[in-house]
Tab-separated table of C-alpha atoms and ligand atoms in Angstrom:
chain	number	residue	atom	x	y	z
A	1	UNK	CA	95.332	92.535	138.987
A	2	UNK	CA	94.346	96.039	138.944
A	3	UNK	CA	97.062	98.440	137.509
A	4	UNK	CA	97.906	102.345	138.851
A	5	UNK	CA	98.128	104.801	135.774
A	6	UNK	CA	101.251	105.791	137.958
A	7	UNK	CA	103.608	102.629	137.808
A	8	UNK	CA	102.631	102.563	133.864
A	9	UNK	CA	105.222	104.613	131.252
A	10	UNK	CA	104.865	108.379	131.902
A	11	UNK	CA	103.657	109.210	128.574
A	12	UNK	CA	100.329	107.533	129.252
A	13	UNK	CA	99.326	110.292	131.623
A	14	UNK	CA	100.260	112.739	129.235
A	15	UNK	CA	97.599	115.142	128.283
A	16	UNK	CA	99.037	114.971	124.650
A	17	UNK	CA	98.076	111.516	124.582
A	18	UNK	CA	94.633	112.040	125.570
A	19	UNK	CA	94.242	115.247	122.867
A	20	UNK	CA	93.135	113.171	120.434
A	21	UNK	CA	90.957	110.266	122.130
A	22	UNK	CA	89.158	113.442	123.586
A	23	UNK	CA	88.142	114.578	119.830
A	24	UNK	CA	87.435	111.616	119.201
A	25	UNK	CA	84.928	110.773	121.574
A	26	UNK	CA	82.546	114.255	120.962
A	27	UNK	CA	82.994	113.484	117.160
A	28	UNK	CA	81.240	110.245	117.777
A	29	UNK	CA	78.656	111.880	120.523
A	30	UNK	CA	78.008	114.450	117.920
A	31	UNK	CA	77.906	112.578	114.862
A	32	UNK	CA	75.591	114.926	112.859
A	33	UNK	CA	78.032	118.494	113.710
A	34	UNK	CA	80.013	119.317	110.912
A	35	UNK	CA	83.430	118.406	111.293
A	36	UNK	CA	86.460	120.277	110.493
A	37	UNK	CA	88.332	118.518	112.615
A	38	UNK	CA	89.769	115.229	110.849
A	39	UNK	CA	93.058	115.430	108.771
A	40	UNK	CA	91.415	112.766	107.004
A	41	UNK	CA	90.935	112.422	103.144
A	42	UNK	CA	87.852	112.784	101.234
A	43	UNK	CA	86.256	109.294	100.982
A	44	UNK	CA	84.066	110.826	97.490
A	45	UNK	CA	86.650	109.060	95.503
A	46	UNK	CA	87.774	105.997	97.279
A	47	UNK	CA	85.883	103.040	95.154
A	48	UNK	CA	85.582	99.925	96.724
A	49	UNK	CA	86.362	97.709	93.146
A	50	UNK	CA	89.736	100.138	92.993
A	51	UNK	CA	91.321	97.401	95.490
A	52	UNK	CA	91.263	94.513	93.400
A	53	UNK	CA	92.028	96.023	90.794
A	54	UNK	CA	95.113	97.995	92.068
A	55	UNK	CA	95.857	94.457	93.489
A	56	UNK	CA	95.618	92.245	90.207
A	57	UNK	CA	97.386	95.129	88.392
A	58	UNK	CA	100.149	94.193	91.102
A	59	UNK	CA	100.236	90.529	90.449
A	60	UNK	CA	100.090	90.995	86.995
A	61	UNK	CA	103.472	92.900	87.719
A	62	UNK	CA	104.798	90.178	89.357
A	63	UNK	CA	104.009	87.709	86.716
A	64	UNK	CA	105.800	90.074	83.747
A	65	UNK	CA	108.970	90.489	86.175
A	66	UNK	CA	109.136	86.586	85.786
A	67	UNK	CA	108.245	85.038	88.871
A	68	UNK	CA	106.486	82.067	89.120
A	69	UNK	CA	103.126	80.697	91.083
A	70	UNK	CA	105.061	79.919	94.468
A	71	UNK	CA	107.256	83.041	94.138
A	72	UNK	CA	104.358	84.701	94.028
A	73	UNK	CA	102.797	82.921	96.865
A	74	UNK	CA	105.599	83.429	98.783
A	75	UNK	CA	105.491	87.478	98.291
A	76	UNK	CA	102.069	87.715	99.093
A	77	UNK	CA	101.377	85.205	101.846
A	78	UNK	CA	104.190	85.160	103.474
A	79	UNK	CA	106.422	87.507	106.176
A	80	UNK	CA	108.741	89.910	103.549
A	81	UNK	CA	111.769	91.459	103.705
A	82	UNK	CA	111.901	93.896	106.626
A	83	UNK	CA	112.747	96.838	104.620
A	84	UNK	CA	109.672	96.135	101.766
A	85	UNK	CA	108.882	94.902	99.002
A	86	UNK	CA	107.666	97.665	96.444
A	87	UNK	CA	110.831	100.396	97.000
A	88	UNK	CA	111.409	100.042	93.347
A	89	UNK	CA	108.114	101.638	92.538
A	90	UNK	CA	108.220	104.038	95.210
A	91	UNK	CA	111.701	105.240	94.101
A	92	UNK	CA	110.262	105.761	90.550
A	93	UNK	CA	107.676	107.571	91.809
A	94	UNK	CA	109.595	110.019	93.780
A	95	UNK	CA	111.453	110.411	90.523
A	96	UNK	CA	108.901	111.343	88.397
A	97	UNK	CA	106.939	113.473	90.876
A	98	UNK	CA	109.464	115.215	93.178
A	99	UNK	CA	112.554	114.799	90.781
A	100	UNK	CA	114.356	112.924	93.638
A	101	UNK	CA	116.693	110.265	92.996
A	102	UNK	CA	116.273	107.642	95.384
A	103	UNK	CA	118.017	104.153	95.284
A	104	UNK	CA	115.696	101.746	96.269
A	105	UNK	CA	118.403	100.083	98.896
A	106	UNK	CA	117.992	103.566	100.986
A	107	UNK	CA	114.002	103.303	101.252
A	108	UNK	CA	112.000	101.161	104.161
A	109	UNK	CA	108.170	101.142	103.615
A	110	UNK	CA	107.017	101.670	106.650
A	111	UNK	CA	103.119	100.942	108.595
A	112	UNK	CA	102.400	104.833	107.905
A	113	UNK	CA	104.474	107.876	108.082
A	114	UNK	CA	103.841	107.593	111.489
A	115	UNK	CA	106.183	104.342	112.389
A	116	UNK	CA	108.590	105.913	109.846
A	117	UNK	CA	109.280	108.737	112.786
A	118	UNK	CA	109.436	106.691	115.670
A	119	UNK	CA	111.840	104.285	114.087
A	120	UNK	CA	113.874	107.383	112.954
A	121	UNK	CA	113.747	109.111	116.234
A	122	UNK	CA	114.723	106.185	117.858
A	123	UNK	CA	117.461	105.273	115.706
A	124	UNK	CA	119.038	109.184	115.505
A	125	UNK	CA	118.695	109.534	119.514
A	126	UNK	CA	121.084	107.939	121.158
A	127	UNK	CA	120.456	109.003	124.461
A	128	UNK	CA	119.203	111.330	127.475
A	129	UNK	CA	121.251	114.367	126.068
A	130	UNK	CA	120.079	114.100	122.260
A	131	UNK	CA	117.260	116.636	121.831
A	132	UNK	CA	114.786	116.743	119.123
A	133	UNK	CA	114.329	120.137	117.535
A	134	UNK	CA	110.380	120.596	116.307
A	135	UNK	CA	108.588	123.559	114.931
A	136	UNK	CA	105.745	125.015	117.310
A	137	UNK	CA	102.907	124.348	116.873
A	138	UNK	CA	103.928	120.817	115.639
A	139	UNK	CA	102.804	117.780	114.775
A	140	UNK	CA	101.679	115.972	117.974
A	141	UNK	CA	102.105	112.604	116.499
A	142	UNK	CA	105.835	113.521	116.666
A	143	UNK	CA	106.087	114.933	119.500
A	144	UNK	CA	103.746	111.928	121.132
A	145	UNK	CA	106.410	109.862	119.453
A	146	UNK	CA	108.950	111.634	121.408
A	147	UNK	CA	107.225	111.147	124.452
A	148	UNK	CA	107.317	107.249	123.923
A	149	UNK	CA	110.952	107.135	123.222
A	150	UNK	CA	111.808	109.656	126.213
A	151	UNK	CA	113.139	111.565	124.019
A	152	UNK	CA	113.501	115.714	125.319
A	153	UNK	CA	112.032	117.959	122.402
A	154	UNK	CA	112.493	121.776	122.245
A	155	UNK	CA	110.300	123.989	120.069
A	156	UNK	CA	111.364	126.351	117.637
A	157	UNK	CA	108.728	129.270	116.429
A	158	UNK	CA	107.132	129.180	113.189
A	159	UNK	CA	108.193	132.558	111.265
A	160	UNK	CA	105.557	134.637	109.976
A	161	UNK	CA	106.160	132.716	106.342
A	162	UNK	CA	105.882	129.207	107.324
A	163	UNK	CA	108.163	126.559	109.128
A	164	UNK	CA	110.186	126.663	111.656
A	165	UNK	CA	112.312	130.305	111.530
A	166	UNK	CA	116.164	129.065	110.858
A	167	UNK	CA	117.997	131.977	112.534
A	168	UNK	CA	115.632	130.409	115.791
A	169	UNK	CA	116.553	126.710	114.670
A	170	UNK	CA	120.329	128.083	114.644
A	171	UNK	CA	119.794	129.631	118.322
A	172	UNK	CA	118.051	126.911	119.475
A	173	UNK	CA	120.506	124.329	118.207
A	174	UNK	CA	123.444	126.678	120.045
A	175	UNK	CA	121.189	127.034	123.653
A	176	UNK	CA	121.018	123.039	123.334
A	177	UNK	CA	124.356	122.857	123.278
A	178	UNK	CA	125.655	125.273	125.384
A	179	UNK	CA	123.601	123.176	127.797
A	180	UNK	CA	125.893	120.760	127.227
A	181	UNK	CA	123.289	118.266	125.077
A	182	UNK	CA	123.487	117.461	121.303
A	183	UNK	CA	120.515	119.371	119.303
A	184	UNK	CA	120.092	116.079	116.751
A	185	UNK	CA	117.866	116.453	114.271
A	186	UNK	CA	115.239	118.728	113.431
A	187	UNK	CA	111.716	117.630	112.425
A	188	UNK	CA	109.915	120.117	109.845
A	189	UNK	CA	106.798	119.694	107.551
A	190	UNK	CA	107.787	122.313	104.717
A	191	UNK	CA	104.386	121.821	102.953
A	192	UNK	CA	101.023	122.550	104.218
A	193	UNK	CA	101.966	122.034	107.696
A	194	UNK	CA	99.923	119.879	110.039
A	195	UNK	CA	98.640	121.846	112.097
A	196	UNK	CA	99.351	125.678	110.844
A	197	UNK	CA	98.546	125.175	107.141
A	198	UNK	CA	101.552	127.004	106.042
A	199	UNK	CA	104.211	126.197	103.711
A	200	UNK	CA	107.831	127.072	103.735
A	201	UNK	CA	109.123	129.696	100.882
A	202	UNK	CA	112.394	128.013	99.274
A	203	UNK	CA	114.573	130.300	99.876
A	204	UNK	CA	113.803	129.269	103.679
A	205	UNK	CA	114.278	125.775	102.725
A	206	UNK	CA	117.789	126.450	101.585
A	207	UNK	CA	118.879	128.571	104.427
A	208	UNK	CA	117.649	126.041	107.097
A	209	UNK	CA	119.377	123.621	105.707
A	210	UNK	CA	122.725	125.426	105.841
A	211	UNK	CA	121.912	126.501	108.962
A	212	UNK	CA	120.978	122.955	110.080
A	213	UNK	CA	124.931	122.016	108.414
A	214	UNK	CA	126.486	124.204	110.270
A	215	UNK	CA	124.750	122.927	113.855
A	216	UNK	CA	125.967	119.747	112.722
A	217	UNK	CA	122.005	119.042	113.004
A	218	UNK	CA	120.196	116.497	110.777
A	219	UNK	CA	116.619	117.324	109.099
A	220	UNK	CA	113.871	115.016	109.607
A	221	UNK	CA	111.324	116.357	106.877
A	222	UNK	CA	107.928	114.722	106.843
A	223	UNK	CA	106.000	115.739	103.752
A	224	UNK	CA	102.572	113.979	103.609
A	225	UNK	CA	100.465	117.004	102.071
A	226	UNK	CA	103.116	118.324	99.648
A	227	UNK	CA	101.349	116.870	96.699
A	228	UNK	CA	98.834	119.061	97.009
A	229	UNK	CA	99.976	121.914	95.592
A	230	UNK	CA	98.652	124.287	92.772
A	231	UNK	CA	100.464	127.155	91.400
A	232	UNK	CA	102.773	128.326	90.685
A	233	UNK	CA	103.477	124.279	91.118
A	234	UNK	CA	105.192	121.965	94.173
A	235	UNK	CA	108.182	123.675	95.801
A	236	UNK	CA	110.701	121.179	96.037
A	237	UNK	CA	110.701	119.013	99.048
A	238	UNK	CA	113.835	119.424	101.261
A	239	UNK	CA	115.489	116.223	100.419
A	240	UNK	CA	115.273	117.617	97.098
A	241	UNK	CA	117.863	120.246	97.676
A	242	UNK	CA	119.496	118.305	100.213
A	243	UNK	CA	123.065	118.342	98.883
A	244	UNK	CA	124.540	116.997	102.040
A	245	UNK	CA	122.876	113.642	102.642
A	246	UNK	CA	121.506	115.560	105.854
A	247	UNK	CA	117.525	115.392	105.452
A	248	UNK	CA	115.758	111.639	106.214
A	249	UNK	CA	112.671	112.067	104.349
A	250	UNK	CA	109.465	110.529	105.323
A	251	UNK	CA	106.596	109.782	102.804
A	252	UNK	CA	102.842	108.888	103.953
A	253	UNK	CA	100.942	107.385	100.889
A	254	UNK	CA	97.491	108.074	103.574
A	255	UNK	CA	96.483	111.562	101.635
A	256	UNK	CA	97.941	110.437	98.097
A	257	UNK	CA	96.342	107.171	98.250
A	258	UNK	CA	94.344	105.973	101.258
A	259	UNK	CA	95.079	105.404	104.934
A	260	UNK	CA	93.295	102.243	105.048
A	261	UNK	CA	96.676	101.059	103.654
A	262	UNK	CA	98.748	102.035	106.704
A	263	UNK	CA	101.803	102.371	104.028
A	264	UNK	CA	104.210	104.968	104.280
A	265	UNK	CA	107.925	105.140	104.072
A	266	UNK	CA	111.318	106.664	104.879
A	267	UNK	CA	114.379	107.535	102.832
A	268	UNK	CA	117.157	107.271	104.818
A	269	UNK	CA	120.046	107.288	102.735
A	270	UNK	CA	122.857	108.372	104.869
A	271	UNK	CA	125.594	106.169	105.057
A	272	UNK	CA	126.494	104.560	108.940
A	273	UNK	CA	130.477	103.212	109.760
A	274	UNK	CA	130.565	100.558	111.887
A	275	UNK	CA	133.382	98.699	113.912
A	276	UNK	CA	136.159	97.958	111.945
A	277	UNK	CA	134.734	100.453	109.218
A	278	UNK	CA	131.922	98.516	108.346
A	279	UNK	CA	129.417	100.652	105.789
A	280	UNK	CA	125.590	100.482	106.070
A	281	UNK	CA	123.099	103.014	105.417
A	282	UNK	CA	120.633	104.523	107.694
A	283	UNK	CA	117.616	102.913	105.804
A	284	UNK	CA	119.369	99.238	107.378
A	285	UNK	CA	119.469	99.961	110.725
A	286	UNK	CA	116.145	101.590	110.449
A	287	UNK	CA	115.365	97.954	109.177
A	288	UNK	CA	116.896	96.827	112.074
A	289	UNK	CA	114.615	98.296	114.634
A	290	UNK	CA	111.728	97.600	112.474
A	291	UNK	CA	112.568	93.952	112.747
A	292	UNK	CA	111.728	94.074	116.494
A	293	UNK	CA	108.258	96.277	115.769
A	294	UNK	CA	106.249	95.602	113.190
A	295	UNK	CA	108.790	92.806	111.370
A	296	UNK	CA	107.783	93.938	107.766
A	297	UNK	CA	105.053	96.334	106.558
A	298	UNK	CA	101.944	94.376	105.502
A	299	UNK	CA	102.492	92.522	102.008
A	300	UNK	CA	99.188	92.969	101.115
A	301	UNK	CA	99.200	96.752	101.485
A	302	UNK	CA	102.205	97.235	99.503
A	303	UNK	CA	100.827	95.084	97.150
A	304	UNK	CA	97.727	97.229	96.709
A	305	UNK	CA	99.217	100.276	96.492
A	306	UNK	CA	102.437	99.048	94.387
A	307	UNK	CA	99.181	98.292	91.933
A	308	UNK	CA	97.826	101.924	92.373
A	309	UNK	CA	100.934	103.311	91.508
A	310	UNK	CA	101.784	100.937	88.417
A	311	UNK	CA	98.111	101.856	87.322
A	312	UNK	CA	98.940	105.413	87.473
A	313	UNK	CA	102.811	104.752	85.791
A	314	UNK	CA	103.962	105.474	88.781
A	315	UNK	CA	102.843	109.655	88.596
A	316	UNK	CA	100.831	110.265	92.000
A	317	UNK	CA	100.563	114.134	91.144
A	318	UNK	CA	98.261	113.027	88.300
A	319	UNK	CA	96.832	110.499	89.593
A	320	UNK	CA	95.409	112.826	92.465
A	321	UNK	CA	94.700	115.865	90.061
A	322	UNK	CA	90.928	115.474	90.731
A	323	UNK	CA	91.797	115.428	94.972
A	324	UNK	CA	94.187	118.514	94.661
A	325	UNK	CA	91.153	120.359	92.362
A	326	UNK	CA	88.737	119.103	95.419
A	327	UNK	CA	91.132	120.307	98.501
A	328	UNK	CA	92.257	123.522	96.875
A	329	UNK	CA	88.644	124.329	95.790
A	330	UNK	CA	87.481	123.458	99.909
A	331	UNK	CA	90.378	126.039	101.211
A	332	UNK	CA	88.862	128.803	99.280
A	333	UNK	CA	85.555	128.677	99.528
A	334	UNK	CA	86.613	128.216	103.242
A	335	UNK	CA	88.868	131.729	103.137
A	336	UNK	CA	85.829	132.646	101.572
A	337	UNK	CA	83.046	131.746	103.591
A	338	UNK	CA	85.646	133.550	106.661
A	339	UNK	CA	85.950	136.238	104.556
A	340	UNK	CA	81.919	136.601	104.348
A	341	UNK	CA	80.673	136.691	107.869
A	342	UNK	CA	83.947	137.975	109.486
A	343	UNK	CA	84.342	141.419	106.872
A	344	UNK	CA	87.594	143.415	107.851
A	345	UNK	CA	85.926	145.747	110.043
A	346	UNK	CA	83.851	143.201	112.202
A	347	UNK	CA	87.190	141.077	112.027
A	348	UNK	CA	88.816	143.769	114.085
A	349	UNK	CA	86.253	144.348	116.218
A	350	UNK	CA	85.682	140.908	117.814
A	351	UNK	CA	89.635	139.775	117.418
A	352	UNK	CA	88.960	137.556	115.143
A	353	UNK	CA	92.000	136.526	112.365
A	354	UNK	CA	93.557	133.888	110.211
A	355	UNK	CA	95.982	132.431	108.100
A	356	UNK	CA	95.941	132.282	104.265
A	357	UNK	CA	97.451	128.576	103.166
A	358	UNK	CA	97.422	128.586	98.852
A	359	UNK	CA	96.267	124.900	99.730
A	360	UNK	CA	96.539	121.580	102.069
A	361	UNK	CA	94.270	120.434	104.405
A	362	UNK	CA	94.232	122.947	107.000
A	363	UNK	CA	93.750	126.513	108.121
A	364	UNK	CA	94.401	128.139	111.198
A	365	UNK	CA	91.832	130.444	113.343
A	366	UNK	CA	93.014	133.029	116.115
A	367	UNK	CA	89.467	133.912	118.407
A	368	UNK	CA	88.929	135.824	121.541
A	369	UNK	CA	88.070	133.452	123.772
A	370	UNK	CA	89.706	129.835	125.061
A	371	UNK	CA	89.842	127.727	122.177
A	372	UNK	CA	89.700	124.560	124.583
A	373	UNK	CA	87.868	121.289	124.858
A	374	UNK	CA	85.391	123.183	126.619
A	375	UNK	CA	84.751	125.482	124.161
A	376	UNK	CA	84.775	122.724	121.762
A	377	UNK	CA	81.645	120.231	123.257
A	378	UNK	CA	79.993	123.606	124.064
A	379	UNK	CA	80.321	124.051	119.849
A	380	UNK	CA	79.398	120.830	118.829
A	381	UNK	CA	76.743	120.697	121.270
A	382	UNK	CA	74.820	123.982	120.720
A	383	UNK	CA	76.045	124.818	117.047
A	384	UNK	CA	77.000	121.099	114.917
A	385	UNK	CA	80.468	122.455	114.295
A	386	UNK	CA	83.623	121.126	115.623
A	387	UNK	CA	87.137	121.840	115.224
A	388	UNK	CA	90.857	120.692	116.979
A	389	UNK	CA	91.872	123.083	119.534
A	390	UNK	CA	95.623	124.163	118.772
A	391	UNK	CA	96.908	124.386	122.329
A	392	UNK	CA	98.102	120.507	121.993
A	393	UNK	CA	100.528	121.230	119.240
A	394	UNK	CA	102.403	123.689	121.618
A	395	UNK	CA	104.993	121.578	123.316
A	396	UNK	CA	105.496	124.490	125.516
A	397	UNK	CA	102.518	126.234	125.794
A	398	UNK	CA	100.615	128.311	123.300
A	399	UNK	CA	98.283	128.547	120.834
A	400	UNK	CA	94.898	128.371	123.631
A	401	UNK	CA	93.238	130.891	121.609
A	402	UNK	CA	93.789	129.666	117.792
A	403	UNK	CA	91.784	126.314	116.545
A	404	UNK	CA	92.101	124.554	113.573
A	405	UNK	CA	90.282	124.307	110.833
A	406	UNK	CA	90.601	120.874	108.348
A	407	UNK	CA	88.507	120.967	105.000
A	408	UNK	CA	90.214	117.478	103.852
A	409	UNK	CA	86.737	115.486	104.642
A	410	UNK	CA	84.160	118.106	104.046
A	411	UNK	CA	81.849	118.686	100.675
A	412	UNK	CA	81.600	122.341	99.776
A	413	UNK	CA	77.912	122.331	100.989
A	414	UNK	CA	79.257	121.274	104.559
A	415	UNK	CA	81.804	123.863	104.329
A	416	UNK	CA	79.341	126.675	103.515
A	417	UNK	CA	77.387	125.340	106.546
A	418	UNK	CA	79.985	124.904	108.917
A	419	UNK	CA	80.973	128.198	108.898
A	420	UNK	CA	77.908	129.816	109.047
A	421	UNK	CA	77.626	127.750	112.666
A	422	UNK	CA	80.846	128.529	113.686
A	423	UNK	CA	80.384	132.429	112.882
A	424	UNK	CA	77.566	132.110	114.758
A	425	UNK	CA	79.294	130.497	117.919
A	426	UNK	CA	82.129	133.248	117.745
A	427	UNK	CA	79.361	135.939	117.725
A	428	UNK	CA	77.435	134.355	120.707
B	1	PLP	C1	102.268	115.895	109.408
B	1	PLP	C2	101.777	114.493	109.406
B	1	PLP	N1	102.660	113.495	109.392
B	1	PLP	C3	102.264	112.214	109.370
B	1	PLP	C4	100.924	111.882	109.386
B	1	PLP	C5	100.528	110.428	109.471
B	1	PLP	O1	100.808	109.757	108.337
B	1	PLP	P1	100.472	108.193	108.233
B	1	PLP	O2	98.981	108.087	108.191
B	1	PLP	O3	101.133	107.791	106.974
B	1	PLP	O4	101.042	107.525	109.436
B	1	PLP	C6	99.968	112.872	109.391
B	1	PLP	C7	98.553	112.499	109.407
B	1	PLP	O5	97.650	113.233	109.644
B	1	PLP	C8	100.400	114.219	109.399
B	1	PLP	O6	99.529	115.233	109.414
């Protein structure tokens, strides 16, 4: 039976959806350009022999906890508990690397950060006239996530600092509802952002999330780069000041550890009355929804990386000082290499600017011309360079003359390369 795109869900005609298979496919017609356009992690120090030994370090856990040959089969072989089986470690971890204190009961691990928002979304939206607040540009696998769910997003400007502006989250939040809707929750990356680069100040971090108390609006903060920071040192993560029990915090091991994994997680420790007064927390009905998804988060992958982080005593920050070196070390002698063939004067003169992130993955590039898929085959094609146009992270339009620019995956020789190419491409 042959199908019409038409009577399938909506979202599947969605450009956004597409964004990515399109970058996709000229990264794999153009295999030898020079890529800046994967978020993905350096592979120069993923060894192969790391995964049994992160797993025998994990069974070697089990057996010290106590638990016998078919306990152990039972944990590894068999479907877990929906909500994980490793939140112990992951709570210690977020203790001794973001100071949070997290009981275990209010974390799910999660197949990625990236089921942790769509089971959050779905969960917090309870219907046609709940809208999702995002920063612009954002994320698009949140905003794709959106677009499963149905769910109505509204974009709120980055300010010139970093993350979304929260005297425009506090007007947004009031337009919403004079509509008559319900602004819900707001989704922010405060590190680093995915796609701009930038990080939030904290004094930001504390006014948006009074201003987010006042709208009665709850913060969905999604903080996969955080950890690589340098100095002055990490700012703390929103749930970290979170005072309120308003900010559902979601965790992606994929930079920190690897994304072969698929492990993330969310903590969701707001507390959800029932009928008759009955008390759960958010990370439960979370669970809930999970149960009719993905069941339970691979055993196996929580047991590989609950053995990288007993190996590292449960410290991430140090365990990745060598990565954060390697990424921070990429961003400048990318600023640099910008800096080089683009001097002030010449910058001027062909309209040619960008942003400054003190780390992260990613840097953002404003050029003269359409910064579209066009331009971008017509790059990897006659230069070897490609890049991730920015107009898909506009939910309402934007950003079609800014690309960016990911370093994550890239030695410094590529780097140096790279942007000699692209310089020339600009200058063509
Ligand atoms: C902002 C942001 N959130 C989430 C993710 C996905 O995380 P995961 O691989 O854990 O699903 C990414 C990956 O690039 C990202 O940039």
């Amino acid at each position: 039976m042959n199908l019409r795109l038409a009577d399938l869900h909506a979202s599947l005609a969605d450009p956004l959806l597409d964004a990515m298979t399109f970058l996709n496919e000229v990264t794999t017609r153009y295999p030898q350009a020079v890529s800046f356009a994967p978020g993905r992690p350096y592979e120069g120090f993923f060894e192969p022999e790391d995964v049994p030994r992160y797993l025998d370090a994990y069974l070697a856990h089990l057996a010290e906890r106590g638990l016998d040959r078919d306990a152990v089969r039972t944990a590894l072989f068999q479907y877990g508990p929906t909500k994980g089986i490793i939140a112990d470690l992951v709570a210690r971890t977020l203790a001794s690397d973001e100071g949070l204190t997290v009981a275990p009961e209010s974390l799910v691990l999660t197949v990625g950060a990236q089921e942790g928002m769509l089971l959050v979304l779905r969960a917090l939206c309870a219907g046609p006239d709940d809208v999702l607040l995002v920063s612009a540009p954002c994320y698009v696998g949140v905003t794709g996530a959106a677009r499963l769910l149905d769910l109505t997003t509204r974009p709120v400007p980055e300010g010139p600092d970093g993350g979304p502006d929260p005297e425009a989250v506090q007007a947004a939040a009031r337009a919403v509802r004079a509509e008559g809707r319900r602004p819900r929750a707001l989704y922010v990356v405060p590190d680093f952002a995915n796609p701009s680069g930038t990080s939030m100040p904290i004094a930001a971090r504390t006014r948006l999330l009074d201003v987010a108390a006042e709208e009665g609006v709850l913060v969905v903060e999604d903080n996969p780069y955080g950890f690589f920071a340098r100095t002055p040192g990490p700012r703390p993560t929103l749930k970290a000041l979170d005072r309120r029990r308003q900010v559902v915090h979601l965790g992606s091991f994929a930079k920190t550890c690897f994304p072969g994994a698929r492990l993330g997680y969310a903590v969701a420790d707001q507390e959800v009355t029932g009928p008759g007064g009955r008390r759960s927390l958010l990370a439960d009905e979370l669970a809930k929804l999970k149960s009719m998804t993905t069941v339970n988060t691979p055993a196996l992958s929580q047991a590989v990386i609950g053995g990288m982080l007993l190996t590292h005593d449960c410290r991430l920050r140090a365990a990745n000082s060598r990565a954060t070196a390697h990424y921070a070390a990429g961003m400048d002698t990318l600023l640099r290499e910008l800096d080089r063939h683009f001097p002030a004067s010449e910058r001027r003169r062909l309209g040619v600017s960008w942003n400054r992130p003190d780390g992260g993955f990613f840097a953002v590039l404003t050029v003269p011309f359409a910064a579209d898929d066009a331009a971008m085959e017509r790059c990897a094609r006659e230069y070897g360079v490609l890049w991730t146009p920015m107009a898909p992270f506009y939910p309402a339009g934007g950003g079609e003359h800014r690309l960016r620019l990911s370093i994550s995956a890239l030695t410094h020789t590529q780097i140096i390369d790279g942007i000699a190419k692209l310089a020339a491409f600009i200058t063509s």
